Amino acid sequence: SRTVYDMGAELSTKLNRIFTLNSGFAEKIKHEVTPKLEYAFLPNVIQDDLPSFDDIDRVLEKNMVTWSLTNSFIAKKRISQEEGKENINYREIAWVKFSQDYDIKTERDKNPATRTWSDIRMESELHPTSLFSVDTDVDFDPYNSHFTKINFGGTLKDRRGDYVTTEYRYTLESSETWYTKILGQISKSFGIYFSFEQDLEKRQTIETRTGLFLDRPCWDLDLQYKESSDSRKILFLITLEGIGEFGQK
C-alpha cells in the first residue's frame, strides 16, 4: 500500500455584463468572464517496491501553477406555451477558455532541455442551436510560435439522439486526419454507429469501426468491428455503474 498527500489552492473571480437584444434568437445575453489561478503540489515518493501494471500505477511529482481565462455566453429567451403561459429558457450558446501551466519543478531543476511554460491551450464550444454545435481544441507553442495541435469539428443531431459528427485533427510532426462518426438511436437504450478516420497526407483510410451499443440503468455494452490497414478485430466493452469497465478497447 502507499499513502501520498497532495496540496492545492485556487483563486478566481467572475465579471459579467448583460446585453439586451430583444430578437427572435434571444431576449438577453450574459457575457461572463472568469480569470482563475490554480496551484497543485504532489511530493516525490519512492515507488520502486510497488507493482506497475500501467501508467496510472505511478504517481508523478508535481509542483505547478496554472492560469486560465474563461469567457461564457448565456442566452435568455422567453418561450410561449399553448396555454398562453411563458417559460424562460437559459442556454449557454458559447464558451472559450485559454490556459497555460508553469512548472515550478522544471524551473528549479535548471534543465535546459525542458520548458517551464507549457503550450497555450484554447478550448471552445459554439451552440447556435440546441441541435448543432462546433468545438475547437488548439495548442500553441509560445517558444517556437507555431501550433502543435488543432482539432476542429462539428456535430449535428436530432431530438431522438441520432447524430453525425466530423472533425479535423492535426498534431505537429505526427498526423493530419479527418474523423467522422454517424450514430443511429434505434430505441431509447439501443443504437448502432459507424466511424472512419482518413489520413489527409497519405490519402488513405486509417481505420473504420462499425458497432452497436446497449445502455441499461446499471450497465452498458459496446460491441464493435474494427478494421485498419494491418488488422481486423472484434472488440467489446462492458461498463458497470459504480465499478468500472472491462473488455477490449
PDB file of C-alpha atoms in Angstrom:
ATOM      1  CA  SER A   1       0.000   0.000   0.000  1.00  0.00           C
ATOM      2  CA  ARG A   2       1.018   3.649  -0.310  1.00  0.00           C
ATOM      3  CA  THR A   3      -0.045   6.999   1.057  1.00  0.00           C
ATOM      4  CA  VAL A   4       0.526  10.207  -0.893  1.00  0.00           C
ATOM      5  CA  TYR A   5      -0.680  13.628   0.150  1.00  0.00           C
ATOM      6  CA  ASP A   6      -1.397  16.464  -2.207  1.00  0.00           C
ATOM      7  CA  MET A   7      -1.990  20.166  -1.777  1.00  0.00           C
ATOM      8  CA  GLY A   8      -3.660  22.771  -3.914  1.00  0.00           C
ATOM      9  CA  ALA A   9      -5.105  26.248  -3.959  1.00  0.00           C
ATOM     10  CA  GLU A  10      -7.388  28.202  -6.254  1.00  0.00           C
ATOM     11  CA  LEU A  11      -8.060  31.902  -6.719  1.00  0.00           C
ATOM     12  CA  SER A  12     -10.766  33.141  -9.078  1.00  0.00           C
ATOM     13  CA  THR A  13     -13.423  35.761  -9.625  1.00  0.00           C
ATOM     14  CA  LYS A  14     -16.288  36.425 -12.052  1.00  0.00           C
ATOM     15  CA  LEU A  15     -17.118  39.501 -14.086  1.00  0.00           C
ATOM     16  CA  ASN A  16     -20.254  39.754 -16.175  1.00  0.00           C
ATOM     17  CA  ARG A  17     -22.275  42.090 -18.353  1.00  0.00           C
ATOM     18  CA  ILE A  18     -25.759  41.672 -19.807  1.00  0.00           C
ATOM     19  CA  PHE A  19     -26.584  42.717 -23.375  1.00  0.00           C
ATOM     20  CA  THR A  20     -30.199  43.305 -24.434  1.00  0.00           C
ATOM     21  CA  LEU A  21     -31.115  42.009 -27.911  1.00  0.00           C
ATOM     22  CA  ASN A  22     -34.923  41.605 -27.876  1.00  0.00           C
ATOM     23  CA  SER A  23     -34.728  39.444 -31.018  1.00  0.00           C
ATOM     24  CA  GLY A  24     -36.057  36.071 -32.059  1.00  0.00           C
ATOM     25  CA  PHE A  25     -32.704  34.495 -31.140  1.00  0.00           C
ATOM     26  CA  ALA A  26     -32.589  35.770 -27.558  1.00  0.00           C
ATOM     27  CA  GLU A  27     -34.029  38.431 -25.313  1.00  0.00           C
ATOM     28  CA  LYS A  28     -30.738  38.957 -23.463  1.00  0.00           C
ATOM     29  CA  ILE A  29     -27.212  37.531 -23.488  1.00  0.00           C
ATOM     30  CA  LYS A  30     -24.967  37.434 -20.417  1.00  0.00           C
ATOM     31  CA  HIS A  31     -21.208  37.565 -21.014  1.00  0.00           C
ATOM     32  CA  GLU A  32     -19.300  36.140 -18.057  1.00  0.00           C
ATOM     33  CA  VAL A  33     -15.501  36.306 -17.695  1.00  0.00           C
ATOM     34  CA  THR A  34     -13.733  34.043 -15.174  1.00  0.00           C
ATOM     35  CA  PRO A  35      -9.983  34.522 -14.581  1.00  0.00           C
ATOM     36  CA  LYS A  36      -8.501  31.773 -12.420  1.00  0.00           C
ATOM     37  CA  LEU A  37      -5.141  30.901 -10.854  1.00  0.00           C
ATOM     38  CA  GLU A  38      -4.539  27.344  -9.574  1.00  0.00           C
ATOM     39  CA  TYR A  39      -1.678  25.682  -7.705  1.00  0.00           C
ATOM     40  CA  ALA A  40      -1.116  21.910  -7.436  1.00  0.00           C
ATOM     41  CA  PHE A  41       1.553  20.047  -5.470  1.00  0.00           C
ATOM     42  CA  LEU A  42       2.390  16.328  -5.233  1.00  0.00           C
ATOM     43  CA  PRO A  43       5.597  15.269  -3.444  1.00  0.00           C
ATOM     44  CA  ASN A  44       8.199  12.921  -4.858  1.00  0.00           C
ATOM     45  CA  VAL A  45       7.511   9.435  -3.453  1.00  0.00           C
ATOM     46  CA  ILE A  46       9.754   6.378  -3.923  1.00  0.00           C
ATOM     47  CA  GLN A  47       7.597   3.662  -5.502  1.00  0.00           C
ATOM     48  CA  ASP A  48      10.200   1.066  -6.583  1.00  0.00           C
ATOM     49  CA  ASP A  49       8.716  -1.567  -4.260  1.00  0.00           C
ATOM     50  CA  LEU A  50       5.223  -1.272  -5.767  1.00  0.00           C
ATOM     51  CA  PRO A  51       3.986  -3.283  -8.782  1.00  0.00           C
ATOM     52  CA  SER A  52       3.411  -1.426 -12.050  1.00  0.00           C
ATOM     53  CA  PHE A  53       0.707  -2.596 -14.470  1.00  0.00           C
ATOM     54  CA  ASP A  54       0.026   0.615 -16.422  1.00  0.00           C
ATOM     55  CA  ASP A  55       0.768   4.350 -16.437  1.00  0.00           C
ATOM     56  CA  ILE A  56      -1.693   5.217 -13.671  1.00  0.00           C
ATOM     57  CA  ASP A  57       0.141   2.977 -11.178  1.00  0.00           C
ATOM     58  CA  ARG A  58       2.793   5.654 -10.720  1.00  0.00           C
ATOM     59  CA  VAL A  59       2.061   8.973  -9.017  1.00  0.00           C
ATOM     60  CA  LEU A  60       4.330  11.606 -10.538  1.00  0.00           C
ATOM     61  CA  GLU A  61       5.756  14.560  -8.656  1.00  0.00           C
ATOM     62  CA  LYS A  62       4.001  17.841  -9.406  1.00  0.00           C
ATOM     63  CA  ASN A  63       4.666  21.447  -8.463  1.00  0.00           C
ATOM     64  CA  MET A  64       2.690  23.556 -10.908  1.00  0.00           C
ATOM     65  CA  VAL A  65       0.793  26.805 -11.325  1.00  0.00           C
ATOM     66  CA  THR A  66      -1.965  27.119 -13.949  1.00  0.00           C
ATOM     67  CA  TRP A  67      -3.635  30.281 -15.178  1.00  0.00           C
ATOM     68  CA  SER A  68      -6.855  30.288 -17.172  1.00  0.00           C
ATOM     69  CA  LEU A  69      -9.332  32.758 -18.616  1.00  0.00           C
ATOM     70  CA  THR A  70     -12.850  31.581 -19.490  1.00  0.00           C
ATOM     71  CA  ASN A  71     -15.481  33.503 -21.441  1.00  0.00           C
ATOM     72  CA  SER A  72     -19.059  32.225 -21.330  1.00  0.00           C
ATOM     73  CA  PHE A  73     -22.136  33.483 -23.199  1.00  0.00           C
ATOM     74  CA  ILE A  74     -25.597  32.552 -21.874  1.00  0.00           C
ATOM     75  CA  ALA A  75     -28.780  33.417 -23.780  1.00  0.00           C
ATOM     76  CA  LYS A  76     -32.138  34.144 -22.165  1.00  0.00           C
ATOM     77  CA  LYS A  77     -35.283  33.552 -24.215  1.00  0.00           C
ATOM     78  CA  ARG A  78     -38.998  33.517 -23.415  1.00  0.00           C
ATOM     79  CA  ILE A  79     -40.907  30.562 -24.916  1.00  0.00           C
ATOM     80  CA  SER A  80     -44.693  30.807 -25.284  1.00  0.00           C
ATOM     81  CA  GLN A  81     -46.788  27.763 -24.333  1.00  0.00           C
ATOM     82  CA  GLU A  82     -50.120  26.639 -25.783  1.00  0.00           C
ATOM     83  CA  GLU A  83     -51.942  27.680 -22.597  1.00  0.00           C
ATOM     84  CA  GLY A  84     -50.733  31.248 -23.042  1.00  0.00           C
ATOM     85  CA  LYS A  85     -48.045  30.893 -20.390  1.00  0.00           C
ATOM     86  CA  GLU A  86     -44.380  31.753 -20.921  1.00  0.00           C
ATOM     87  CA  ASN A  87     -41.332  29.784 -19.864  1.00  0.00           C
ATOM     88  CA  ILE A  88     -37.905  31.387 -19.539  1.00  0.00           C
ATOM     89  CA  ASN A  89     -35.128  29.331 -21.115  1.00  0.00           C
ATOM     90  CA  TYR A  90     -31.427  29.830 -20.343  1.00  0.00           C
ATOM     91  CA  ARG A  91     -28.896  28.235 -22.703  1.00  0.00           C
ATOM     92  CA  GLU A  92     -25.109  28.506 -22.947  1.00  0.00           C
ATOM     93  CA  ILE A  93     -24.529  29.379 -26.597  1.00  0.00           C
ATOM     94  CA  ALA A  94     -20.728  29.651 -26.489  1.00  0.00           C
ATOM     95  CA  TRP A  95     -17.683  29.423 -24.272  1.00  0.00           C
ATOM     96  CA  VAL A  96     -13.956  29.777 -24.845  1.00  0.00           C
ATOM     97  CA  LYS A  97     -11.138  29.022 -22.417  1.00  0.00           C
ATOM     98  CA  PHE A  98      -7.423  29.884 -22.545  1.00  0.00           C
ATOM     99  CA  SER A  99      -4.980  28.229 -20.136  1.00  0.00           C
ATOM    100  CA  GLN A 100      -1.280  27.543 -19.567  1.00  0.00           C
ATOM    101  CA  ASP A 101       0.873  25.744 -16.990  1.00  0.00           C
ATOM    102  CA  TYR A 102       4.043  26.960 -15.288  1.00  0.00           C
ATOM    103  CA  ASP A 103       6.164  24.066 -13.943  1.00  0.00           C
ATOM    104  CA  ILE A 104       7.987  25.155 -10.781  1.00  0.00           C
ATOM    105  CA  LYS A 105       9.777  21.808 -10.523  1.00  0.00           C
ATOM    106  CA  THR A 106      11.294  22.215 -14.005  1.00  0.00           C
ATOM    107  CA  GLU A 107      12.400  25.752 -13.169  1.00  0.00           C
ATOM    108  CA  ARG A 108      14.190  24.533 -10.028  1.00  0.00           C
ATOM    109  CA  ASP A 109      15.855  21.614 -11.858  1.00  0.00           C
ATOM    110  CA  LYS A 110      17.536  24.089 -14.242  1.00  0.00           C
ATOM    111  CA  ASN A 111      17.446  21.580 -17.097  1.00  0.00           C
ATOM    112  CA  PRO A 112      17.909  23.478 -20.398  1.00  0.00           C
ATOM    113  CA  ALA A 113      16.277  20.618 -22.318  1.00  0.00           C
ATOM    114  CA  THR A 114      12.916  21.112 -20.579  1.00  0.00           C
ATOM    115  CA  ARG A 115      10.473  24.023 -20.661  1.00  0.00           C
ATOM    116  CA  THR A 116       8.920  25.753 -17.683  1.00  0.00           C
ATOM    117  CA  TRP A 117       5.899  27.023 -19.669  1.00  0.00           C
ATOM    118  CA  SER A 118       3.520  24.624 -21.379  1.00  0.00           C
ATOM    119  CA  ASP A 119       1.729  25.220 -24.660  1.00  0.00           C
ATOM    120  CA  ILE A 120      -1.067  27.776 -24.516  1.00  0.00           C
ATOM    121  CA  ARG A 121      -4.336  25.849 -24.756  1.00  0.00           C
ATOM    122  CA  MET A 122      -7.526  27.158 -26.303  1.00  0.00           C
ATOM    123  CA  GLU A 123     -10.792  25.225 -25.988  1.00  0.00           C
ATOM    124  CA  SER A 124     -14.148  26.434 -27.237  1.00  0.00           C
ATOM    125  CA  GLU A 125     -17.697  25.337 -27.980  1.00  0.00           C
ATOM    126  CA  LEU A 126     -20.344  27.114 -30.032  1.00  0.00           C
ATOM    127  CA  HIS A 127     -24.037  26.152 -29.829  1.00  0.00           C
ATOM    128  CA  PRO A 128     -26.013  28.367 -32.234  1.00  0.00           C
ATOM    129  CA  THR A 129     -28.962  25.971 -31.772  1.00  0.00           C
ATOM    130  CA  SER A 130     -29.691  23.099 -29.386  1.00  0.00           C
ATOM    131  CA  LEU A 131     -29.161  20.609 -32.244  1.00  0.00           C
ATOM    132  CA  PHE A 132     -25.912  21.919 -33.749  1.00  0.00           C
ATOM    133  CA  SER A 133     -22.527  22.571 -32.152  1.00  0.00           C
ATOM    134  CA  VAL A 134     -18.973  23.443 -33.164  1.00  0.00           C
ATOM    135  CA  ASP A 135     -15.963  22.676 -30.970  1.00  0.00           C
ATOM    136  CA  THR A 136     -12.291  23.667 -31.146  1.00  0.00           C
ATOM    137  CA  ASP A 137      -9.215  22.429 -29.282  1.00  0.00           C
ATOM    138  CA  VAL A 138      -5.907  24.183 -30.096  1.00  0.00           C
ATOM    139  CA  ASP A 139      -2.411  24.122 -28.545  1.00  0.00           C
ATOM    140  CA  PHE A 140       0.100  26.893 -29.367  1.00  0.00           C
ATOM    141  CA  ASP A 141       3.853  26.679 -28.671  1.00  0.00           C
ATOM    142  CA  PRO A 142       4.991  30.059 -27.234  1.00  0.00           C
ATOM    143  CA  TYR A 143       8.676  29.206 -27.677  1.00  0.00           C
ATOM    144  CA  ASN A 144       8.557  28.479 -31.423  1.00  0.00           C
ATOM    145  CA  SER A 145       5.402  30.453 -32.274  1.00  0.00           C
ATOM    146  CA  HIS A 146       3.503  27.678 -34.040  1.00  0.00           C
ATOM    147  CA  PHE A 147       0.521  25.416 -33.436  1.00  0.00           C
ATOM    148  CA  THR A 148       1.268  21.942 -32.072  1.00  0.00           C
ATOM    149  CA  LYS A 149      -2.326  20.673 -32.115  1.00  0.00           C
ATOM    150  CA  ILE A 150      -5.529  21.674 -33.898  1.00  0.00           C
ATOM    151  CA  ASN A 151      -8.848  19.859 -33.515  1.00  0.00           C
ATOM    152  CA  PHE A 152     -11.872  21.473 -35.143  1.00  0.00           C
ATOM    153  CA  GLY A 153     -15.237  19.820 -35.701  1.00  0.00           C
ATOM    154  CA  GLY A 154     -18.992  19.976 -35.545  1.00  0.00           C
ATOM    155  CA  THR A 155     -21.960  17.838 -34.515  1.00  0.00           C
ATOM    156  CA  LEU A 156     -25.482  17.796 -35.935  1.00  0.00           C
ATOM    157  CA  LYS A 157     -28.144  15.826 -34.043  1.00  0.00           C
ATOM    158  CA  ASP A 158     -31.902  15.393 -33.784  1.00  0.00           C
ATOM    159  CA  ARG A 159     -34.181  15.206 -30.753  1.00  0.00           C
ATOM    160  CA  ARG A 160     -34.250  11.393 -30.819  1.00  0.00           C
ATOM    161  CA  GLY A 161     -30.493  11.147 -30.280  1.00  0.00           C
ATOM    162  CA  ASP A 162     -29.232  10.394 -33.807  1.00  0.00           C
ATOM    163  CA  TYR A 163     -26.171  12.432 -34.741  1.00  0.00           C
ATOM    164  CA  VAL A 164     -23.315  12.889 -37.177  1.00  0.00           C
ATOM    165  CA  THR A 165     -20.033  14.375 -36.007  1.00  0.00           C
ATOM    166  CA  THR A 166     -16.984  15.241 -38.083  1.00  0.00           C
ATOM    167  CA  GLU A 167     -13.616  16.635 -37.006  1.00  0.00           C
ATOM    168  CA  TYR A 168     -10.317  17.793 -38.466  1.00  0.00           C
ATOM    169  CA  ARG A 169      -7.357  16.586 -36.370  1.00  0.00           C
ATOM    170  CA  TYR A 170      -3.783  17.877 -36.619  1.00  0.00           C
ATOM    171  CA  THR A 171      -0.780  17.067 -34.435  1.00  0.00           C
ATOM    172  CA  LEU A 172       2.580  18.632 -35.269  1.00  0.00           C
ATOM    173  CA  GLU A 173       5.039  16.204 -36.905  1.00  0.00           C
ATOM    174  CA  SER A 174       2.669  13.332 -36.220  1.00  0.00           C
ATOM    175  CA  SER A 175      -0.635  13.242 -38.098  1.00  0.00           C
ATOM    176  CA  GLU A 176      -3.251  15.162 -40.047  1.00  0.00           C
ATOM    177  CA  THR A 177      -6.559  13.326 -40.288  1.00  0.00           C
ATOM    178  CA  TRP A 178     -10.299  13.727 -40.766  1.00  0.00           C
ATOM    179  CA  TYR A 179     -12.655  11.790 -38.473  1.00  0.00           C
ATOM    180  CA  THR A 180     -16.384  11.170 -38.979  1.00  0.00           C
ATOM    181  CA  LYS A 181     -18.914   9.236 -36.893  1.00  0.00           C
ATOM    182  CA  ILE A 182     -22.580   8.525 -37.599  1.00  0.00           C
ATOM    183  CA  LEU A 183     -24.847   7.177 -34.839  1.00  0.00           C
ATOM    184  CA  GLY A 184     -28.412   5.948 -35.084  1.00  0.00           C
ATOM    185  CA  GLN A 185     -30.566   5.645 -31.955  1.00  0.00           C
ATOM    186  CA  ILE A 186     -32.809   2.645 -32.732  1.00  0.00           C
ATOM    187  CA  SER A 187     -34.551   2.838 -29.350  1.00  0.00           C
ATOM    188  CA  LYS A 188     -34.048   4.661 -26.067  1.00  0.00           C
ATOM    189  CA  SER A 189     -31.377   2.196 -24.939  1.00  0.00           C
ATOM    190  CA  PHE A 190     -30.119   0.610 -28.182  1.00  0.00           C
ATOM    191  CA  GLY A 191     -28.250   2.056 -31.141  1.00  0.00           C
ATOM    192  CA  ILE A 192     -25.724   1.456 -33.926  1.00  0.00           C
ATOM    193  CA  TYR A 193     -22.825   3.529 -35.236  1.00  0.00           C
ATOM    194  CA  PHE A 194     -20.182   3.740 -37.948  1.00  0.00           C
ATOM    195  CA  SER A 195     -16.970   5.777 -37.896  1.00  0.00           C
ATOM    196  CA  PHE A 196     -13.885   6.227 -40.046  1.00  0.00           C
ATOM    197  CA  GLU A 197     -10.672   8.251 -39.920  1.00  0.00           C
ATOM    198  CA  GLN A 198      -8.843   9.363 -43.068  1.00  0.00           C
ATOM    199  CA  ASP A 199      -5.153  10.273 -43.357  1.00  0.00           C
ATOM    200  CA  LEU A 200      -5.143  13.533 -45.338  1.00  0.00           C
ATOM    201  CA  GLU A 201      -1.456  13.394 -46.250  1.00  0.00           C
ATOM    202  CA  LYS A 202      -1.351   9.789 -47.463  1.00  0.00           C
ATOM    203  CA  ARG A 203      -4.965   9.898 -48.702  1.00  0.00           C
ATOM    204  CA  GLN A 204      -5.880   6.576 -47.158  1.00  0.00           C
ATOM    205  CA  THR A 205      -8.243   5.273 -44.504  1.00  0.00           C
ATOM    206  CA  ILE A 206      -6.575   4.705 -41.130  1.00  0.00           C
ATOM    207  CA  GLU A 207      -9.421   2.718 -39.578  1.00  0.00           C
ATOM    208  CA  THR A 208     -13.156   2.109 -39.643  1.00  0.00           C
ATOM    209  CA  ARG A 209     -15.403   0.994 -36.798  1.00  0.00           C
ATOM    210  CA  THR A 210     -18.891  -0.482 -37.006  1.00  0.00           C
ATOM    211  CA  GLY A 211     -20.683  -1.211 -33.780  1.00  0.00           C
ATOM    212  CA  LEU A 212     -23.752  -1.396 -31.623  1.00  0.00           C
ATOM    213  CA  PHE A 213     -24.352  -0.329 -28.060  1.00  0.00           C
ATOM    214  CA  LEU A 214     -26.824  -1.058 -25.299  1.00  0.00           C
ATOM    215  CA  ASP A 215     -27.380   1.347 -22.406  1.00  0.00           C
ATOM    216  CA  ARG A 216     -29.032  -0.083 -19.301  1.00  0.00           C
ATOM    217  CA  PRO A 217     -29.592   1.525 -15.877  1.00  0.00           C
ATOM    218  CA  CYS A 218     -26.735  -0.386 -14.209  1.00  0.00           C
ATOM    219  CA  TRP A 219     -24.527  -1.434 -17.128  1.00  0.00           C
ATOM    220  CA  ASP A 220     -23.547  -0.558 -20.720  1.00  0.00           C
ATOM    221  CA  LEU A 221     -22.384  -2.806 -23.578  1.00  0.00           C
ATOM    222  CA  ASP A 222     -20.378  -1.723 -26.628  1.00  0.00           C
ATOM    223  CA  LEU A 223     -19.669  -4.302 -29.353  1.00  0.00           C
ATOM    224  CA  GLN A 224     -17.756  -3.262 -32.461  1.00  0.00           C
ATOM    225  CA  TYR A 225     -15.850  -4.456 -35.513  1.00  0.00           C
ATOM    226  CA  LYS A 226     -12.627  -2.530 -36.147  1.00  0.00           C
ATOM    227  CA  GLU A 227     -10.686  -2.643 -39.415  1.00  0.00           C
ATOM    228  CA  SER A 228      -7.363  -0.927 -40.114  1.00  0.00           C
ATOM    229  CA  SER A 229      -4.629  -1.329 -42.704  1.00  0.00           C
ATOM    230  CA  ASP A 230      -2.880  -4.080 -40.738  1.00  0.00           C
ATOM    231  CA  SER A 231      -5.587  -5.716 -38.618  1.00  0.00           C
ATOM    232  CA  ARG A 232      -9.212  -6.714 -38.212  1.00  0.00           C
ATOM    233  CA  LYS A 233     -10.682  -7.071 -34.729  1.00  0.00           C
ATOM    234  CA  ILE A 234     -13.935  -7.649 -32.888  1.00  0.00           C
ATOM    235  CA  LEU A 235     -13.955  -5.617 -29.678  1.00  0.00           C
ATOM    236  CA  PHE A 236     -16.293  -5.369 -26.711  1.00  0.00           C
ATOM    237  CA  LEU A 237     -16.513  -3.200 -23.640  1.00  0.00           C
ATOM    238  CA  ILE A 238     -18.809  -3.654 -20.629  1.00  0.00           C
ATOM    239  CA  THR A 239     -19.222  -0.816 -18.142  1.00  0.00           C
ATOM    240  CA  LEU A 240     -20.705  -1.457 -14.696  1.00  0.00           C
ATOM    241  CA  GLU A 241     -22.061   1.593 -12.904  1.00  0.00           C
ATOM    242  CA  GLY A 242     -20.013   2.466  -9.848  1.00  0.00           C
ATOM    243  CA  ILE A 243     -17.439  -0.270 -10.553  1.00  0.00           C
ATOM    244  CA  GLY A 244     -15.712   0.465 -13.846  1.00  0.00           C
ATOM    245  CA  GLU A 245     -15.243  -1.076 -17.275  1.00  0.00           C
ATOM    246  CA  PHE A 246     -13.620  -4.181 -18.675  1.00  0.00           C
ATOM    247  CA  GLY A 247     -13.147  -5.799 -22.058  1.00  0.00           C
ATOM    248  CA  GLN A 248     -11.146  -4.943 -25.153  1.00  0.00           C
ATOM    249  CA  LYS A 249     -10.775  -1.343 -26.340  1.00  0.00           C
TER     250      LYS A 249
END
